[in-house]
Amino acid sequence: MEEAAGESPMLMNKLMIIHILFAVLMTGCQSSQREKIKSPSDDNISHVLDTSQLPVKDTEIAIKKTRAEYTESVQLDTTINQKLLLENPPSLKKFYAKVETVDLVGKIRSSPVAVFSNTGNDEYLLAYQYEGNAQSSFSCFEIGYIKDLKGIDESKVNHSGEKSFRTESNLQLGLSLADIVKIKGNGFKKKRVNGETILNYRIDDFATSTFLKKYNMPGYFIELVSKEDKVVKIVFGFDYP
């Protein structure tokens, strides 16, 4: 009887932790589209889970699992204008009908890129093709202003019928930093370089990420470059494997 009485509090604690983890997961899944990529810090997770009564090892497991649940409850940006998709060769035809005329340009970025412009010829889209990618398959996208694109031969630019370039969560040029936080949350790393503010969102825990496992890629990022509180460049996609 004494042994059973001693086990009862432990059982209750386990049941409580399971209940809290379930509640946290449901909260993450029901979160607004404007909080898609927000990821809580370990301190915040510990506070939510009330892990003070858990052994250190169990606390680490609970925090890691909950961080993964927050991450996997979101839909990460993978498209341009709901047409061109990361790691999806057939989508290029939907985005740009003249697929056979699209040539890759080297030396202006770390990987060869396909270059597109919008109808106003003031925005560019670079589609990065990593080594080993299938033809017409792209692993990273970059959006910026044509005036900032240096060293490109005009004959290599594919003029699309798109008025502007944006992601499925409506990331686009000209947004303010406040707009970015409303769309993506505040789970970013921030730095200042040559008068520009750079926000970086990352997912790189392959072991717990079904998203990364689906694409078999080591990490995913969104980098937004802002100048005078206006986004002037957006780069998002997978890390080079």
PDB file of C-alpha atoms in Angstrom:
ATOM      1  CA  MET A   1       0.000   0.000   0.000  1.00  0.00           C
ATOM      2  CA  GLU A   2       2.859   2.391   0.829  1.00  0.00           C
ATOM      3  CA  GLU A   3       4.444   1.721  -2.578  1.00  0.00           C
ATOM      4  CA  ALA A   4       1.158   2.416  -4.385  1.00  0.00           C
ATOM      5  CA  ALA A   5       0.669   5.622  -2.438  1.00  0.00           C
ATOM      6  CA  GLY A   6       4.144   6.742  -3.433  1.00  0.00           C
ATOM      7  CA  GLU A   7       3.477   6.112  -7.127  1.00  0.00           C
ATOM      8  CA  SER A   8       0.215   8.098  -7.186  1.00  0.00           C
ATOM      9  CA  PRO A   9       1.789  11.615  -7.176  1.00  0.00           C
ATOM     10  CA  MET A  10       4.202  10.546  -9.938  1.00  0.00           C
ATOM     11  CA  LEU A  11       1.302   9.276 -12.037  1.00  0.00           C
ATOM     12  CA  MET A  12      -0.631  12.506 -11.497  1.00  0.00           C
ATOM     13  CA  ASN A  13       2.429  14.572 -12.497  1.00  0.00           C
ATOM     14  CA  LYS A  14       2.819  12.545 -15.709  1.00  0.00           C
ATOM     15  CA  LEU A  15      -0.865  12.936 -16.554  1.00  0.00           C
ATOM     16  CA  MET A  16      -0.657  16.686 -15.913  1.00  0.00           C
ATOM     17  CA  ILE A  17       2.380  17.060 -18.198  1.00  0.00           C
ATOM     18  CA  ILE A  18       0.608  15.112 -20.970  1.00  0.00           C
ATOM     19  CA  HIS A  19      -2.461  17.332 -20.573  1.00  0.00           C
ATOM     20  CA  ILE A  20      -0.361  20.519 -20.712  1.00  0.00           C
ATOM     21  CA  LEU A  21       1.573  19.312 -23.773  1.00  0.00           C
ATOM     22  CA  PHE A  22      -1.706  18.542 -25.532  1.00  0.00           C
ATOM     23  CA  ALA A  23      -3.071  21.994 -24.664  1.00  0.00           C
ATOM     24  CA  VAL A  24       0.088  23.692 -25.947  1.00  0.00           C
ATOM     25  CA  LEU A  25      -0.078  21.717 -29.195  1.00  0.00           C
ATOM     26  CA  MET A  26      -3.726  22.627 -29.763  1.00  0.00           C
ATOM     27  CA  THR A  27      -2.963  26.290 -29.091  1.00  0.00           C
ATOM     28  CA  GLY A  28      -0.151  26.197 -31.675  1.00  0.00           C
ATOM     29  CA  CYS A  29      -2.339  24.495 -34.282  1.00  0.00           C
ATOM     30  CA  GLN A  30      -5.111  27.028 -33.824  1.00  0.00           C
ATOM     31  CA  SER A  31      -2.807  30.046 -33.980  1.00  0.00           C
ATOM     32  CA  SER A  32      -3.423  32.776 -36.527  1.00  0.00           C
ATOM     33  CA  GLN A  33      -1.753  32.745 -39.942  1.00  0.00           C
ATOM     34  CA  ARG A  34       0.020  35.897 -38.762  1.00  0.00           C
ATOM     35  CA  GLU A  35       1.990  33.857 -36.213  1.00  0.00           C
ATOM     36  CA  LYS A  36       3.150  31.133 -38.536  1.00  0.00           C
ATOM     37  CA  ILE A  37       6.848  31.025 -37.820  1.00  0.00           C
ATOM     38  CA  LYS A  38       7.019  32.268 -34.255  1.00  0.00           C
ATOM     39  CA  SER A  39       8.980  29.899 -32.029  1.00  0.00           C
ATOM     40  CA  PRO A  40       9.055  30.273 -28.232  1.00  0.00           C
ATOM     41  CA  SER A  41      12.299  30.411 -26.286  1.00  0.00           C
ATOM     42  CA  ASP A  42      13.224  27.525 -23.968  1.00  0.00           C
ATOM     43  CA  ASP A  43      12.501  29.760 -20.975  1.00  0.00           C
ATOM     44  CA  ASN A  44       8.974  30.436 -22.248  1.00  0.00           C
ATOM     45  CA  ILE A  45       8.397  26.737 -22.904  1.00  0.00           C
ATOM     46  CA  SER A  46       9.591  25.821 -19.412  1.00  0.00           C
ATOM     47  CA  HIS A  47       7.192  28.357 -17.930  1.00  0.00           C
ATOM     48  CA  VAL A  48       4.238  27.037 -19.962  1.00  0.00           C
ATOM     49  CA  LEU A  49       4.976  23.412 -19.127  1.00  0.00           C
ATOM     50  CA  ASP A  50       5.809  24.030 -15.454  1.00  0.00           C
ATOM     51  CA  THR A  51       8.724  21.603 -15.606  1.00  0.00           C
ATOM     52  CA  SER A  52      10.040  22.503 -12.146  1.00  0.00           C
ATOM     53  CA  GLN A  53       9.067  19.105 -10.739  1.00  0.00           C
ATOM     54  CA  LEU A  54      10.589  17.095 -13.593  1.00  0.00           C
ATOM     55  CA  PRO A  55      14.070  15.547 -13.623  1.00  0.00           C
ATOM     56  CA  VAL A  56      16.533  17.428 -15.840  1.00  0.00           C
ATOM     57  CA  LYS A  57      16.455  14.761 -18.573  1.00  0.00           C
ATOM     58  CA  ASP A  58      12.636  14.726 -18.717  1.00  0.00           C
ATOM     59  CA  THR A  59      12.579  18.543 -18.799  1.00  0.00           C
ATOM     60  CA  GLU A  60      14.910  18.587 -21.826  1.00  0.00           C
ATOM     61  CA  ILE A  61      12.718  16.033 -23.643  1.00  0.00           C
ATOM     62  CA  ALA A  62       9.519  17.974 -22.874  1.00  0.00           C
ATOM     63  CA  ILE A  63      11.000  21.265 -24.095  1.00  0.00           C
ATOM     64  CA  LYS A  64      12.398  19.700 -27.290  1.00  0.00           C
ATOM     65  CA  LYS A  65       9.069  18.036 -28.077  1.00  0.00           C
ATOM     66  CA  THR A  66       7.086  21.213 -27.469  1.00  0.00           C
ATOM     67  CA  ARG A  67       9.453  23.329 -29.586  1.00  0.00           C
ATOM     68  CA  ALA A  68       8.919  20.857 -32.435  1.00  0.00           C
ATOM     69  CA  GLU A  69       5.133  21.014 -31.960  1.00  0.00           C
ATOM     70  CA  TYR A  70       5.203  24.816 -32.246  1.00  0.00           C
ATOM     71  CA  THR A  71       7.329  24.580 -35.379  1.00  0.00           C
ATOM     72  CA  GLU A  72       5.309  21.878 -37.091  1.00  0.00           C
ATOM     73  CA  SER A  73       1.986  23.640 -36.419  1.00  0.00           C
ATOM     74  CA  VAL A  74       2.904  26.286 -38.994  1.00  0.00           C
ATOM     75  CA  GLN A  75       2.890  26.428 -42.778  1.00  0.00           C
ATOM     76  CA  LEU A  76       6.237  27.714 -43.996  1.00  0.00           C
ATOM     77  CA  ASP A  77       6.602  29.813 -47.151  1.00  0.00           C
ATOM     78  CA  THR A  78       7.411  27.623 -50.146  1.00  0.00           C
ATOM     79  CA  THR A  79       5.815  29.458 -53.091  1.00  0.00           C
ATOM     80  CA  ILE A  80       5.982  32.543 -55.250  1.00  0.00           C
ATOM     81  CA  ASN A  81       2.536  33.903 -56.208  1.00  0.00           C
ATOM     82  CA  GLN A  82       0.961  30.507 -55.469  1.00  0.00           C
ATOM     83  CA  LYS A  83       2.556  29.217 -58.678  1.00  0.00           C
ATOM     84  CA  LEU A  84       6.288  28.569 -58.419  1.00  0.00           C
ATOM     85  CA  LEU A  85       7.172  26.101 -55.650  1.00  0.00           C
ATOM     86  CA  LEU A  86      10.388  25.101 -53.948  1.00  0.00           C
ATOM     87  CA  GLU A  87      11.666  21.690 -55.060  1.00  0.00           C
ATOM     88  CA  ASN A  88       8.859  21.289 -57.614  1.00  0.00           C
ATOM     89  CA  PRO A  89       9.984  21.232 -61.292  1.00  0.00           C
ATOM     90  CA  PRO A  90       6.458  21.104 -62.848  1.00  0.00           C
ATOM     91  CA  SER A  91       5.498  24.360 -61.109  1.00  0.00           C
ATOM     92  CA  LEU A  92       7.878  26.379 -63.326  1.00  0.00           C
ATOM     93  CA  LYS A  93       5.600  25.805 -66.316  1.00  0.00           C
ATOM     94  CA  LYS A  94       2.664  27.242 -64.381  1.00  0.00           C
ATOM     95  CA  PHE A  95       4.707  30.291 -63.382  1.00  0.00           C
ATOM     96  CA  TYR A  96       6.457  30.896 -66.718  1.00  0.00           C
ATOM     97  CA  ALA A  97       5.119  29.241 -69.865  1.00  0.00           C
ATOM     98  CA  LYS A  98       8.320  29.542 -71.926  1.00  0.00           C
ATOM     99  CA  VAL A  99      10.251  27.056 -69.817  1.00  0.00           C
ATOM    100  CA  GLU A 100      12.555  26.125 -72.678  1.00  0.00           C
ATOM    101  CA  THR A 101      13.944  29.685 -72.836  1.00  0.00           C
ATOM    102  CA  VAL A 102      14.947  29.841 -69.172  1.00  0.00           C
ATOM    103  CA  ASP A 103      18.730  29.743 -68.814  1.00  0.00           C
ATOM    104  CA  LEU A 104      20.668  29.649 -65.564  1.00  0.00           C
ATOM    105  CA  VAL A 105      23.044  32.495 -64.759  1.00  0.00           C
ATOM    106  CA  GLY A 106      26.226  31.849 -62.822  1.00  0.00           C
ATOM    107  CA  LYS A 107      28.620  33.974 -60.761  1.00  0.00           C
ATOM    108  CA  ILE A 108      26.103  36.535 -59.460  1.00  0.00           C
ATOM    109  CA  ARG A 109      25.134  34.301 -56.507  1.00  0.00           C
ATOM    110  CA  SER A 110      26.581  31.267 -54.722  1.00  0.00           C
ATOM    111  CA  SER A 111      24.521  28.954 -56.953  1.00  0.00           C
ATOM    112  CA  PRO A 112      23.304  29.284 -60.556  1.00  0.00           C
ATOM    113  CA  VAL A 113      20.008  31.184 -60.720  1.00  0.00           C
ATOM    114  CA  ALA A 114      17.111  31.712 -63.088  1.00  0.00           C
ATOM    115  CA  VAL A 115      16.272  35.432 -63.288  1.00  0.00           C
ATOM    116  CA  PHE A 116      12.733  36.785 -63.650  1.00  0.00           C
ATOM    117  CA  SER A 117      11.267  40.300 -63.627  1.00  0.00           C
ATOM    118  CA  ASN A 118       7.738  41.542 -63.002  1.00  0.00           C
ATOM    119  CA  THR A 119       5.581  43.405 -65.533  1.00  0.00           C
ATOM    120  CA  GLY A 120       6.734  46.793 -64.247  1.00  0.00           C
ATOM    121  CA  ASN A 121      10.364  45.679 -64.580  1.00  0.00           C
ATOM    122  CA  ASP A 122      11.154  47.054 -61.126  1.00  0.00           C
ATOM    123  CA  GLU A 123      11.241  43.787 -59.154  1.00  0.00           C
ATOM    124  CA  TYR A 124      13.370  40.713 -59.713  1.00  0.00           C
ATOM    125  CA  LEU A 125      13.035  37.099 -58.659  1.00  0.00           C
ATOM    126  CA  LEU A 126      16.048  34.796 -58.491  1.00  0.00           C
ATOM    127  CA  ALA A 127      15.409  31.047 -58.347  1.00  0.00           C
ATOM    128  CA  TYR A 128      18.458  29.186 -57.023  1.00  0.00           C
ATOM    129  CA  GLN A 129      19.313  25.771 -58.448  1.00  0.00           C
ATOM    130  CA  TYR A 130      21.582  23.855 -56.095  1.00  0.00           C
ATOM    131  CA  GLU A 131      24.069  21.287 -57.319  1.00  0.00           C
ATOM    132  CA  GLY A 132      22.261  17.981 -57.755  1.00  0.00           C
ATOM    133  CA  ASN A 133      18.833  19.566 -58.280  1.00  0.00           C
ATOM    134  CA  ALA A 134      16.666  18.223 -61.069  1.00  0.00           C
ATOM    135  CA  GLN A 135      16.156  20.468 -64.086  1.00  0.00           C
ATOM    136  CA  SER A 136      13.723  23.305 -63.303  1.00  0.00           C
ATOM    137  CA  SER A 137      13.916  22.483 -59.591  1.00  0.00           C
ATOM    138  CA  PHE A 138      14.776  25.365 -57.254  1.00  0.00           C
ATOM    139  CA  SER A 139      15.738  25.250 -53.581  1.00  0.00           C
ATOM    140  CA  CYS A 140      15.762  28.950 -52.701  1.00  0.00           C
ATOM    141  CA  PHE A 141      14.054  32.145 -53.898  1.00  0.00           C
ATOM    142  CA  GLU A 142      15.206  35.760 -53.691  1.00  0.00           C
ATOM    143  CA  ILE A 143      13.010  38.812 -54.294  1.00  0.00           C
ATOM    144  CA  GLY A 144      14.449  42.307 -54.661  1.00  0.00           C
ATOM    145  CA  TYR A 145      14.444  45.536 -56.651  1.00  0.00           C
ATOM    146  CA  ILE A 146      15.895  45.523 -60.173  1.00  0.00           C
ATOM    147  CA  LYS A 147      17.928  48.645 -59.408  1.00  0.00           C
ATOM    148  CA  ASP A 148      19.802  46.661 -56.746  1.00  0.00           C
ATOM    149  CA  LEU A 149      20.592  43.699 -59.018  1.00  0.00           C
ATOM    150  CA  LYS A 150      24.126  44.093 -60.298  1.00  0.00           C
ATOM    151  CA  GLY A 151      26.086  42.247 -62.935  1.00  0.00           C
ATOM    152  CA  ILE A 152      23.220  40.705 -64.871  1.00  0.00           C
ATOM    153  CA  ASP A 153      22.919  40.621 -68.651  1.00  0.00           C
ATOM    154  CA  GLU A 154      19.477  41.950 -69.661  1.00  0.00           C
ATOM    155  CA  SER A 155      19.174  39.139 -72.202  1.00  0.00           C
ATOM    156  CA  LYS A 156      19.199  36.645 -69.334  1.00  0.00           C
ATOM    157  CA  VAL A 157      16.163  38.199 -67.624  1.00  0.00           C
ATOM    158  CA  ASN A 158      12.890  36.341 -68.184  1.00  0.00           C
ATOM    159  CA  HIS A 159      10.048  38.870 -68.222  1.00  0.00           C
ATOM    160  CA  SER A 160       7.109  37.301 -66.432  1.00  0.00           C
ATOM    161  CA  GLY A 161       3.452  38.311 -66.466  1.00  0.00           C
ATOM    162  CA  GLU A 162       3.430  38.798 -62.679  1.00  0.00           C
ATOM    163  CA  LYS A 163       2.660  42.290 -61.342  1.00  0.00           C
ATOM    164  CA  SER A 164       4.788  41.661 -58.256  1.00  0.00           C
ATOM    165  CA  PHE A 165       6.344  38.790 -56.335  1.00  0.00           C
ATOM    166  CA  ARG A 166       5.081  37.595 -52.970  1.00  0.00           C
ATOM    167  CA  THR A 167       4.919  34.479 -50.818  1.00  0.00           C
ATOM    168  CA  GLU A 168       1.800  32.681 -49.640  1.00  0.00           C
ATOM    169  CA  SER A 169       1.962  34.513 -46.302  1.00  0.00           C
ATOM    170  CA  ASN A 170       2.159  37.829 -48.206  1.00  0.00           C
ATOM    171  CA  LEU A 171       5.809  38.610 -47.634  1.00  0.00           C
ATOM    172  CA  GLN A 172       6.661  41.225 -50.258  1.00  0.00           C
ATOM    173  CA  LEU A 173       8.921  44.196 -50.878  1.00  0.00           C
ATOM    174  CA  GLY A 174       8.093  47.461 -49.126  1.00  0.00           C
ATOM    175  CA  LEU A 175       6.795  45.981 -45.878  1.00  0.00           C
ATOM    176  CA  SER A 176       7.806  47.605 -42.594  1.00  0.00           C
ATOM    177  CA  LEU A 177       9.478  45.715 -39.758  1.00  0.00           C
ATOM    178  CA  ALA A 178       6.199  45.939 -37.841  1.00  0.00           C
ATOM    179  CA  ASP A 179       4.440  44.292 -40.796  1.00  0.00           C
ATOM    180  CA  ILE A 180       6.964  41.450 -40.746  1.00  0.00           C
ATOM    181  CA  VAL A 181       6.423  40.788 -37.044  1.00  0.00           C
ATOM    182  CA  LYS A 182       2.648  40.739 -37.577  1.00  0.00           C
ATOM    183  CA  ILE A 183       3.042  38.177 -40.350  1.00  0.00           C
ATOM    184  CA  LYS A 184       5.832  35.996 -38.981  1.00  0.00           C
ATOM    185  CA  GLY A 185       6.051  36.665 -35.270  1.00  0.00           C
ATOM    186  CA  ASN A 186       9.106  37.678 -33.259  1.00  0.00           C
ATOM    187  CA  GLY A 187      11.063  34.424 -33.311  1.00  0.00           C
ATOM    188  CA  PHE A 188      13.858  35.973 -35.376  1.00  0.00           C
ATOM    189  CA  LYS A 189      17.521  36.837 -34.988  1.00  0.00           C
ATOM    190  CA  LYS A 190      18.330  40.436 -35.834  1.00  0.00           C
ATOM    191  CA  LYS A 191      21.510  42.180 -36.937  1.00  0.00           C
ATOM    192  CA  ARG A 192      22.580  45.483 -38.462  1.00  0.00           C
ATOM    193  CA  VAL A 193      24.964  45.565 -41.439  1.00  0.00           C
ATOM    194  CA  ASN A 194      25.959  48.745 -43.313  1.00  0.00           C
ATOM    195  CA  GLY A 195      22.815  50.612 -42.283  1.00  0.00           C
ATOM    196  CA  GLU A 196      20.483  47.711 -43.091  1.00  0.00           C
ATOM    197  CA  THR A 197      18.452  45.638 -40.644  1.00  0.00           C
ATOM    198  CA  ILE A 198      18.422  41.912 -41.321  1.00  0.00           C
ATOM    199  CA  LEU A 199      15.862  39.569 -39.738  1.00  0.00           C
ATOM    200  CA  ASN A 200      16.465  35.846 -39.954  1.00  0.00           C
ATOM    201  CA  TYR A 201      13.971  33.085 -39.147  1.00  0.00           C
ATOM    202  CA  ARG A 202      15.310  29.521 -39.092  1.00  0.00           C
ATOM    203  CA  ILE A 203      14.302  25.898 -38.698  1.00  0.00           C
ATOM    204  CA  ASP A 204      17.234  23.518 -38.556  1.00  0.00           C
ATOM    205  CA  ASP A 205      16.345  20.693 -36.167  1.00  0.00           C
ATOM    206  CA  PHE A 206      16.106  17.946 -38.763  1.00  0.00           C
ATOM    207  CA  ALA A 207      15.494  15.242 -36.149  1.00  0.00           C
ATOM    208  CA  THR A 208      12.194  16.781 -35.020  1.00  0.00           C
ATOM    209  CA  SER A 209      11.023  18.575 -38.176  1.00  0.00           C
ATOM    210  CA  THR A 210       8.622  16.715 -40.466  1.00  0.00           C
ATOM    211  CA  PHE A 211       8.933  19.662 -42.866  1.00  0.00           C
ATOM    212  CA  LEU A 212      12.694  19.205 -43.317  1.00  0.00           C
ATOM    213  CA  LYS A 213      12.333  15.440 -43.498  1.00  0.00           C
ATOM    214  CA  LYS A 214       9.698  15.786 -46.220  1.00  0.00           C
ATOM    215  CA  TYR A 215      12.169  17.650 -48.437  1.00  0.00           C
ATOM    216  CA  ASN A 216      15.249  15.875 -47.043  1.00  0.00           C
ATOM    217  CA  MET A 217      16.988  19.202 -46.489  1.00  0.00           C
ATOM    218  CA  PRO A 218      19.175  20.201 -43.505  1.00  0.00           C
ATOM    219  CA  GLY A 219      17.614  23.574 -42.722  1.00  0.00           C
ATOM    220  CA  TYR A 220      15.130  26.228 -43.821  1.00  0.00           C
ATOM    221  CA  PHE A 221      15.373  29.999 -43.469  1.00  0.00           C
ATOM    222  CA  ILE A 222      13.680  33.283 -44.265  1.00  0.00           C
ATOM    223  CA  GLU A 223      15.924  36.350 -44.421  1.00  0.00           C
ATOM    224  CA  LEU A 224      14.463  39.823 -44.771  1.00  0.00           C
ATOM    225  CA  VAL A 225      16.645  42.865 -45.441  1.00  0.00           C
ATOM    226  CA  SER A 226      15.188  46.228 -44.472  1.00  0.00           C
ATOM    227  CA  LYS A 227      16.490  49.713 -45.224  1.00  0.00           C
ATOM    228  CA  GLU A 228      14.859  52.782 -43.671  1.00  0.00           C
ATOM    229  CA  ASP A 229      12.139  50.473 -42.316  1.00  0.00           C
ATOM    230  CA  LYS A 230      11.200  49.102 -45.737  1.00  0.00           C
ATOM    231  CA  VAL A 231      11.950  45.552 -46.876  1.00  0.00           C
ATOM    232  CA  VAL A 232      14.244  45.688 -49.902  1.00  0.00           C
ATOM    233  CA  LYS A 233      15.132  42.000 -50.203  1.00  0.00           C
ATOM    234  CA  ILE A 234      13.564  38.666 -49.236  1.00  0.00           C
ATOM    235  CA  VAL A 235      15.431  35.382 -49.426  1.00  0.00           C
ATOM    236  CA  PHE A 236      13.818  32.124 -48.345  1.00  0.00           C
ATOM    237  CA  GLY A 237      14.300  28.421 -48.877  1.00  0.00           C
ATOM    238  CA  PHE A 238      16.598  25.605 -47.894  1.00  0.00           C
ATOM    239  CA  ASP A 239      20.200  25.620 -46.751  1.00  0.00           C
ATOM    240  CA  TYR A 240      22.673  24.267 -49.258  1.00  0.00           C
ATOM    241  CA  PRO A 241      22.971  20.564 -48.359  1.00  0.00           C
TER     242      PRO A 241
END
